[in-house]
Short mmCIF file of C-alpha atoms and ligand atoms in Angstrom, two decimals:
data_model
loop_
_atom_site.label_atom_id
_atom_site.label_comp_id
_atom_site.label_asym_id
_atom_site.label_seq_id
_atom_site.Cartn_x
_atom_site.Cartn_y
_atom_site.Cartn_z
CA UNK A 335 0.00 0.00 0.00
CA UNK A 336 1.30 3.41 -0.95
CA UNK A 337 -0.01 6.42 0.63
CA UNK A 338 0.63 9.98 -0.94
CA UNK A 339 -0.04 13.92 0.18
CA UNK A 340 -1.04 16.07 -2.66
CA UNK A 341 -0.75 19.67 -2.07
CA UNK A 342 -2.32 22.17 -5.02
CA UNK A 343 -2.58 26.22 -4.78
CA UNK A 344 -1.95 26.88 -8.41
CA UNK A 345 -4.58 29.05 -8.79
CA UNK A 346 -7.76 30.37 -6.16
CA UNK A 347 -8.12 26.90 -4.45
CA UNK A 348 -6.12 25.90 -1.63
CA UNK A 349 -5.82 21.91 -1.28
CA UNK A 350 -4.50 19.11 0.39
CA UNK A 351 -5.58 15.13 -0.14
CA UNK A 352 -4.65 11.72 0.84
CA UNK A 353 -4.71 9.39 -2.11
CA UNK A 354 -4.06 5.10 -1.37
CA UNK A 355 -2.64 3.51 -4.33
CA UNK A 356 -3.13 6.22 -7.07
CA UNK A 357 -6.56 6.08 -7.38
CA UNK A 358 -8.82 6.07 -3.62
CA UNK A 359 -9.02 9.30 -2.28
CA UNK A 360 -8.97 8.85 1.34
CA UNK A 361 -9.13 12.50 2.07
CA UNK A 362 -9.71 15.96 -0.37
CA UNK A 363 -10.43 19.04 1.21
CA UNK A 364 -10.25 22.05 -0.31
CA UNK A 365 -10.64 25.93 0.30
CA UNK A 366 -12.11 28.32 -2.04
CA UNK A 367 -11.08 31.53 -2.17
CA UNK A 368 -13.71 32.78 -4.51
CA UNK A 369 -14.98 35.02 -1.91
CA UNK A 370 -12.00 37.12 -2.12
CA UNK A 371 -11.77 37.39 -5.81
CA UNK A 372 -15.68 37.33 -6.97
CA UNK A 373 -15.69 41.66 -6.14
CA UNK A 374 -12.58 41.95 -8.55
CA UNK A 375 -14.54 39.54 -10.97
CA UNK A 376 -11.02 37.30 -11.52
CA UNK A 377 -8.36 36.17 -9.45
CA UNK A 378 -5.93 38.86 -8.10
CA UNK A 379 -2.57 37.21 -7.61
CA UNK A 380 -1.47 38.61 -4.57
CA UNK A 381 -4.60 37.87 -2.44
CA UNK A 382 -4.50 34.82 -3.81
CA UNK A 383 -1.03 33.29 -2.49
CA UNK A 384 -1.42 35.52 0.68
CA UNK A 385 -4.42 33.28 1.18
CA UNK A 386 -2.72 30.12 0.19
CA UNK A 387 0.02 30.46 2.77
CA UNK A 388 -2.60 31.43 5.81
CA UNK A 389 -4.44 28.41 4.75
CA UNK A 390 -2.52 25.42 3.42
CA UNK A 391 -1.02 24.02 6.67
CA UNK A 392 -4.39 23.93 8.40
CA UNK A 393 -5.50 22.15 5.01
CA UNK A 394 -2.64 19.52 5.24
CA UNK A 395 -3.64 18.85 9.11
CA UNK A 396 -7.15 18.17 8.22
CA UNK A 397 -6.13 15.89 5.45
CA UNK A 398 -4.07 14.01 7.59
CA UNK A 399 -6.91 13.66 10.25
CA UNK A 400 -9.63 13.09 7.55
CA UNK A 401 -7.58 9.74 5.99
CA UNK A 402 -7.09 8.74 9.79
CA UNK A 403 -3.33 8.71 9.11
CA UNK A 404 -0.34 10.86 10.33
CA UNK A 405 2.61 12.21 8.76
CA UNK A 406 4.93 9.11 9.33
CA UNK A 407 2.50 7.23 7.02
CA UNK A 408 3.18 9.67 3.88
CA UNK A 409 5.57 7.40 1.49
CA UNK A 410 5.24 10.59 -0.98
CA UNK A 411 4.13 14.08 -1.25
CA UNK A 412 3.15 15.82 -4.36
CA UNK A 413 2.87 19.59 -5.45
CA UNK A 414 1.49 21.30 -8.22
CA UNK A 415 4.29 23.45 -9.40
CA UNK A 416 3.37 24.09 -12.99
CA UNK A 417 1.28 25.95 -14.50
CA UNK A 418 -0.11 28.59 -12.62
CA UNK A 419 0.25 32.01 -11.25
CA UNK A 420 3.97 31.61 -9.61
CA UNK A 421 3.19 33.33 -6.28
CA UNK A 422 0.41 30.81 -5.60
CA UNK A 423 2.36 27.98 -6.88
CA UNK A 424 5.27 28.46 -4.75
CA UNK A 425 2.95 28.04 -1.44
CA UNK A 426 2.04 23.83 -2.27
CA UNK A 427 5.71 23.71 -3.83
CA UNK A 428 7.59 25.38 -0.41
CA UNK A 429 5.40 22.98 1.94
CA UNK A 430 5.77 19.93 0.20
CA UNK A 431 9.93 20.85 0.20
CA UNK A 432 9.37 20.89 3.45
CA UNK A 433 7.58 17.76 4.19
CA UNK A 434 10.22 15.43 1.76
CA UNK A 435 13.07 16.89 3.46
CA UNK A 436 12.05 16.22 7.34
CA UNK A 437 10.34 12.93 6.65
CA UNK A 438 13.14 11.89 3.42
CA UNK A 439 10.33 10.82 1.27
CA UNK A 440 10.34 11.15 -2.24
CA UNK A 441 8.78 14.76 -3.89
CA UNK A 442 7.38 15.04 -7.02
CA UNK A 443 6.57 18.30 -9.28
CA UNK A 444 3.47 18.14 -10.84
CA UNK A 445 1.89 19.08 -13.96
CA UNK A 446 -1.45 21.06 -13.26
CA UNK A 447 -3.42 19.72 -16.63
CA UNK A 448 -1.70 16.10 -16.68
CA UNK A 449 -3.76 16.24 -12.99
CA UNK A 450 -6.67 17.20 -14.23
CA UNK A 451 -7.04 14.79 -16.90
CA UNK A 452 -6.17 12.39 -14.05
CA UNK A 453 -9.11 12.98 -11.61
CA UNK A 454 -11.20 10.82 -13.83
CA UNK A 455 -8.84 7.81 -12.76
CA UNK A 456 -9.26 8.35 -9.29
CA UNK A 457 -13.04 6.79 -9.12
CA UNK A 458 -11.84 3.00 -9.01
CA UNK A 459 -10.73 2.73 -12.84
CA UNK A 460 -7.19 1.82 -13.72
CA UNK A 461 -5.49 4.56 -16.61
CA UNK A 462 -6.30 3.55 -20.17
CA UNK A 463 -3.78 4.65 -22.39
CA UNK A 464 -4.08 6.07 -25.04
CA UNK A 465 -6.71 8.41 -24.96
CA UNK A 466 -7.66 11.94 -26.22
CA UNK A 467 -7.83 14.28 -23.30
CA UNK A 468 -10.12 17.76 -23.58
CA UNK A 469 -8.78 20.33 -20.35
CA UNK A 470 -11.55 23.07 -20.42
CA UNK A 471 -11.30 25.36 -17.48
CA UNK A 472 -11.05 29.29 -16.59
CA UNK A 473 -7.21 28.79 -17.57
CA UNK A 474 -6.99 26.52 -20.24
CA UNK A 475 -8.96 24.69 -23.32
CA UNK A 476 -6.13 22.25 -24.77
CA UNK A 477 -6.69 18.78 -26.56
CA UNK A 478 -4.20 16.60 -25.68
CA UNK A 479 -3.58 13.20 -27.39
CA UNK A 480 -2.06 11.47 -23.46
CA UNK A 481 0.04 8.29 -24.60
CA UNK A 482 0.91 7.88 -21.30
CA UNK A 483 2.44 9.08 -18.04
CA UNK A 484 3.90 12.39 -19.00
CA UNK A 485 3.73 11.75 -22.55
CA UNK A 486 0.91 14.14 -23.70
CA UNK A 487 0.63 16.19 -27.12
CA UNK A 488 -0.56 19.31 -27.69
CA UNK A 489 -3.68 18.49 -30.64
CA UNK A 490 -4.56 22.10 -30.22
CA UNK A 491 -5.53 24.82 -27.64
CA UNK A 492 -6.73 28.21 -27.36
CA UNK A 493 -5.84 30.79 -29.20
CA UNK A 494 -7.38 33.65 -27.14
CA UNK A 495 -9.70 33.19 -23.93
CA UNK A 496 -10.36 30.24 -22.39
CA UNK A 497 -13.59 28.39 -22.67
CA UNK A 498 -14.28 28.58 -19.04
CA UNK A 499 -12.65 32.72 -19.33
CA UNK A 500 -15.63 33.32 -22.04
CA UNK A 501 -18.20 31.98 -19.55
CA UNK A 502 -16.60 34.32 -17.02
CA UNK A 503 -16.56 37.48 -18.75
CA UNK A 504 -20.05 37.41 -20.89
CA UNK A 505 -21.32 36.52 -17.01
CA UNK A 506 -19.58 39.93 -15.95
CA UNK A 507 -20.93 41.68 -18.46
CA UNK A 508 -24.32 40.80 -18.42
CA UNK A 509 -23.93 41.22 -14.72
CA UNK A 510 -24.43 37.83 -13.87
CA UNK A 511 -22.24 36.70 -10.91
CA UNK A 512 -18.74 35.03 -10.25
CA UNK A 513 -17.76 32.36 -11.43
CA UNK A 514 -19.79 32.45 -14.61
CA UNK A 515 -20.19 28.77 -15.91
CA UNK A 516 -22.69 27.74 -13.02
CA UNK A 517 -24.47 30.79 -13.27
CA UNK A 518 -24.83 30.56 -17.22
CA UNK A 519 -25.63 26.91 -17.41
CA UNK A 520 -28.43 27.44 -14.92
CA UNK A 521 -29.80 30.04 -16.60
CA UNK A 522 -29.63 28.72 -20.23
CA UNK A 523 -32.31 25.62 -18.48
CA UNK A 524 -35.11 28.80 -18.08
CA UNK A 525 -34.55 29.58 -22.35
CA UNK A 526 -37.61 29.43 -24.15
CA UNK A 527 -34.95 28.38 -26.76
CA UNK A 528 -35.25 30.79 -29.41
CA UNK A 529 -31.99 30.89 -30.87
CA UNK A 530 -29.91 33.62 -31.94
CA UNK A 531 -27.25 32.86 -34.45
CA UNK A 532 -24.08 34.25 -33.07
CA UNK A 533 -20.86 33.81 -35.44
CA UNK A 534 -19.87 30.34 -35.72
CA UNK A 535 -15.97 29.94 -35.53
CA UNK A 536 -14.83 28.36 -39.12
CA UNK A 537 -11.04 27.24 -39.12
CA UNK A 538 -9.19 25.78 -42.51
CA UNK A 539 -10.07 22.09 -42.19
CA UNK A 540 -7.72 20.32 -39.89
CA UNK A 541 -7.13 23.39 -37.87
CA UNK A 542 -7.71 22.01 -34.19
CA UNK A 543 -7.64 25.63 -32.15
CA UNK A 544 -10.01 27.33 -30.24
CA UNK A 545 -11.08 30.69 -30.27
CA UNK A 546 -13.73 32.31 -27.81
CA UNK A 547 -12.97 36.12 -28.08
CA UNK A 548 -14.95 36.15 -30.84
CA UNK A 549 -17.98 34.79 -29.30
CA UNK A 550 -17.58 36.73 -26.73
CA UNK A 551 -17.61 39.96 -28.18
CA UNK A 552 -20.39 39.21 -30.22
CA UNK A 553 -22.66 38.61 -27.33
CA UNK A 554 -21.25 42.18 -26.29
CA UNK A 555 -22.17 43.91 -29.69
CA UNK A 556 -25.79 41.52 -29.86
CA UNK A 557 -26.55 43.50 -26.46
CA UNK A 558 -25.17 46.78 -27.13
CA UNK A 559 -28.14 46.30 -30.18
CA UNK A 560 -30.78 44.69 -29.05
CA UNK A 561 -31.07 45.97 -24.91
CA UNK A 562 -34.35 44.22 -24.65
CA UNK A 563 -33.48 40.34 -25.49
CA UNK A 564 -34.60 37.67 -23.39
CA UNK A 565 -30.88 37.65 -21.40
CA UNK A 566 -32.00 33.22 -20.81
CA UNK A 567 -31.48 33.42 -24.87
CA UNK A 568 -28.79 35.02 -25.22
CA UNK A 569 -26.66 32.58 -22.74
CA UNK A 570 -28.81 29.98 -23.69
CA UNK A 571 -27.23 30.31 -27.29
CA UNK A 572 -23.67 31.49 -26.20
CA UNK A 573 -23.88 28.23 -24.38
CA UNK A 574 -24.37 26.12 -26.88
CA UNK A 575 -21.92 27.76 -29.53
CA UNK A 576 -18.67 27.34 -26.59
CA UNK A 577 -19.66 23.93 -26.02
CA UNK A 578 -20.39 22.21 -29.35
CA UNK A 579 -17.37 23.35 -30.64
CA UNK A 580 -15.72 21.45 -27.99
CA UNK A 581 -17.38 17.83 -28.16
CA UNK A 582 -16.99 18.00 -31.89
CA UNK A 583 -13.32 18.57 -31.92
CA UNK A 584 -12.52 15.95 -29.01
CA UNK A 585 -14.64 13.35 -31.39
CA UNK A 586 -12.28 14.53 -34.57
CA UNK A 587 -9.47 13.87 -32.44
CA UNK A 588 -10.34 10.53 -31.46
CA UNK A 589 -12.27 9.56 -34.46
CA UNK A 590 -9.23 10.33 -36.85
CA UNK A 591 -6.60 8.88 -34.70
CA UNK A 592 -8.28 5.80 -33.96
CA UNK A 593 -8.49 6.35 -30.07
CA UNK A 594 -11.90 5.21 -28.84
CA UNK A 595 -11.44 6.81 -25.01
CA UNK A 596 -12.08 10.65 -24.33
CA UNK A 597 -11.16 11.72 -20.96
CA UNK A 598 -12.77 15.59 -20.25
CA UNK A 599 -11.82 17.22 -17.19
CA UNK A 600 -11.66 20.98 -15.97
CA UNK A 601 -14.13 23.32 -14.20
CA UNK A 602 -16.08 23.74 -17.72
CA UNK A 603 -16.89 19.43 -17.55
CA UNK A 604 -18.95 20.21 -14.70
CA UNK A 605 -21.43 21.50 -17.16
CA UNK A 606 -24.34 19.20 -17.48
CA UNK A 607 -24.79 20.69 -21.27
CA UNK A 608 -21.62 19.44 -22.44
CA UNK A 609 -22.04 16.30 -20.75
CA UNK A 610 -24.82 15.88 -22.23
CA UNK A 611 -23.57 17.38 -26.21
CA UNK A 612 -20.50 14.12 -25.56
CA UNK A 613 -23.31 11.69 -24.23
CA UNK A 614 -25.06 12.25 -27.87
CA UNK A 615 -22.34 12.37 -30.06
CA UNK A 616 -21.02 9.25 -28.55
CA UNK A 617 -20.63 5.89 -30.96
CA UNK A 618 -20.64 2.38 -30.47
CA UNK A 619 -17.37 1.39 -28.77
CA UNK A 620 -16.59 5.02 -27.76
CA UNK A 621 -15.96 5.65 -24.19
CA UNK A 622 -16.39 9.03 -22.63
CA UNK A 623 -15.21 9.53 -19.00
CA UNK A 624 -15.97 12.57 -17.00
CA UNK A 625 -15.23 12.72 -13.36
CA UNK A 626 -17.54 13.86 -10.71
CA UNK A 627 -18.07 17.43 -10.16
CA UNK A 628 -15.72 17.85 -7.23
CA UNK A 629 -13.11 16.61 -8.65
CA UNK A 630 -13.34 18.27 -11.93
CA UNK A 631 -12.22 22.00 -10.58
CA UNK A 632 -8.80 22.31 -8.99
CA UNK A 633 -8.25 19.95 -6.19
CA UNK A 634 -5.30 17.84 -4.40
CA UNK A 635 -6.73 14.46 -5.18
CA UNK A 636 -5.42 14.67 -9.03
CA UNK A 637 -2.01 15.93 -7.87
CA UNK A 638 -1.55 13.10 -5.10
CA UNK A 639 -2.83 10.45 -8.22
CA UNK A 640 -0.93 11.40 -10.97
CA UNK A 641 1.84 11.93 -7.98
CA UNK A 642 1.96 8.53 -7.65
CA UNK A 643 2.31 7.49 -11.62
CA UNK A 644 5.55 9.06 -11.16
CA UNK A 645 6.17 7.41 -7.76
CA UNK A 646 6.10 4.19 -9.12
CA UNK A 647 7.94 4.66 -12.32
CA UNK A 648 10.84 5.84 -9.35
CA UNK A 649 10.45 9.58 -11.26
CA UNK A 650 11.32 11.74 -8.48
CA UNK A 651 12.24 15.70 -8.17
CA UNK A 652 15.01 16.88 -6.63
CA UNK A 653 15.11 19.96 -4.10
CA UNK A 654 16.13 22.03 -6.81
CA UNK A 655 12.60 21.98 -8.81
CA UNK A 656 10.81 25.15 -9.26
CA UNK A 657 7.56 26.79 -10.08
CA UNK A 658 6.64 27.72 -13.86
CA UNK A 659 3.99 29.89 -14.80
CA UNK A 660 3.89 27.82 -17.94
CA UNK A 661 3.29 23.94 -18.52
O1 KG4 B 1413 -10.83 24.15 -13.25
P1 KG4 B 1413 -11.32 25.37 -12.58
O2 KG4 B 1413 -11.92 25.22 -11.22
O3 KG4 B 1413 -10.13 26.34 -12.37
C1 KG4 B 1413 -9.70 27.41 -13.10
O4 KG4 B 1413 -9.36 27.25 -14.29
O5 KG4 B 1413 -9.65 28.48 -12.46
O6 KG4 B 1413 -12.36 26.05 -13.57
C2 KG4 B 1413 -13.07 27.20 -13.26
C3 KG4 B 1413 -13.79 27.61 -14.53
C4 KG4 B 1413 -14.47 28.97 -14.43
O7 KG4 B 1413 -14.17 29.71 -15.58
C5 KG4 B 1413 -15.95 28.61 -14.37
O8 KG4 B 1413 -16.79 29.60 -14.93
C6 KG4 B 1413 -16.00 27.32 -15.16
O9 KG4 B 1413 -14.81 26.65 -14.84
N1 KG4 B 1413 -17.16 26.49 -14.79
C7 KG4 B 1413 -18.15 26.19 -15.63
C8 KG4 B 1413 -19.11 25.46 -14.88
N2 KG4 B 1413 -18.63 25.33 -13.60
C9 KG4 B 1413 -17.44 25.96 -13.57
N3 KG4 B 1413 -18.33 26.49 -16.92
C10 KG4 B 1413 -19.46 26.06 -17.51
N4 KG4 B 1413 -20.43 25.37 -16.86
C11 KG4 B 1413 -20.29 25.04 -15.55
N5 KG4 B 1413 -21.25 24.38 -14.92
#
């Protein structure tokens, strides 16, 4: 039995988790610090790692208490330390330094998206390799082809905002709320449907980006002309543009490479539309796995999983290892 710590502050969630074996989570708590940021309408950096470093040790204690277990039981600990905004980073990274050292277990450097993608292995089911892997969240929409453990290509990501970015900031400006995606998927349900045909985004065939500045700016220049639409409508169709776009591409990916899993993770697979859009498009033979909810936003459970991928291939950091604001 192996028994990791995975620590994550890459971003506005504090969180620490006990993971058994790569794959049950025996403890995942996490601290939002949406509270701070939803005024500003987006994470400011420096609140955010302030926050991280008043938080994370009472995080790792609870952890610790949650999975019934106590420091001398760790046989790794894992950190996010890439990507992510580098002030916040460096909280998980620094504490988990700090943990290898005084107990001389073995630390590991994680990749914030390989994680992700890795939550939906951490609900009983054992990796399947290869498969095509769609990130969407407030930082990031990449397709990734994943051949294995740290073996992922780049297919194709944004080229502007992120999909999850696009929900936030059409949310802001139709004065919606913080964090937009809930807020917009809940009220796209209340749409008496009547659709309005925002620009559809038309690469040269082949072309696997993703764009969503566009969209978003047309929703801006549809209200700016019509201050009377049904505002259920509008989001209602925004919704469906940002998400079709992204089940279509991940069934490209896998359909022309001959890959028959599709693993979606981020804050944006949360979205019961786009479950939904992958459930439908889904053939014979074709296997989509989404994780739950809590573990598709940021959390410690992915980072103490894919942790241990790297435990067991003996793939350990040194004390050397640093944060990067870029994968
Ligand atoms: O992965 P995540 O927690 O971390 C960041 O990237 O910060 O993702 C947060 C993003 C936000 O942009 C939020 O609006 C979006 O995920 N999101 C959703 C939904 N829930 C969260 N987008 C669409 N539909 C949702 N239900």
């Amino acid at each position: 039995m192996t028994i990791g710590l995975g620590l994550e502050s890459s971003c506005d969630e504090t969180a620490a988790a006990v993971v058994k074996d790569g794959r049950t989570v025996l403890a995942n708590i996490i601290s939002s610090q949406i509270d701070l940021h939803r005024v500003y309408y987006g994470v400011v950096p420096e609140i955010a790692s302030r926050a991280h470093l008043e938080t994370i040790n009472i995080l790792i204690n609870r952890a610790l208490d949650e999975a019934g277990i106590s420091f001398a039981d760790l046989d790794y600990v894992a950190a996010t330390n890439r990507p992510g905004l580098v002030g916040s980073l460096l909280v998980a990274l620094q504490s988990a330094k700090v943990i290898s050292y005084a107990l001389k277990i073995p630390l590991i450097g994680v990749n914030h998206l390989e994680a992700h993608l890795y939550a939906a292995f951490l609900e009983g089911r054992e990796p399947e390799y290869p498969y095509i892997g769609l990130l969407v969240s407030g930082g990031n929409t990449v397709l990734y082809h994943v051949r294995g453990v740290g073996d992922m290509e780049v297919i194709g990501r944004t080229v502007d905002d992120a999909a999850g970015e696009a929900f936030d900031k059409v949310a802001k400006h139709m004065d919606l709320g913080y964090p937009g995606g809930p807020v917009i998927e809940r009220l796209a349900r209340t749409s008496g449907r009547k659709p309005i045909l925002f620009p559809k985004i038309l690469p040269e065939p082949g072309d696997q980006r993703f764009s969503y500045s566009g969209i978003k700016t047309a929703v801006v220049n549809y209200l700016a002309a019509n201050p009377g639409a049904d505002q259920a409508d509008v989001v209602h169709s925004f919704q469906e543009r940002v998400l079709e776009i992204l089940a279509r591409r991940a069934f490209a990916a896998a359909r022309s490479r001959g890959i028959r899993t599709i693993v979606v993770a981020g804050g944006v697979a949360a979205n019961g539309r786009l479950r939904a859009l992958l459930a439908e498009g889904r053939r014979d033979g074709e296997e989509i796995i989404i994780p739950s909810p809590i573990l598709c936003t940021d959390n410690a459970a992915m980072v103490a999983g894919i942790g241990y991928r790297y435990f067991a291939g003996g793939r350990f950091d040194g004390m050397d290892i640093d944060v990067r604001a870029r994968a």
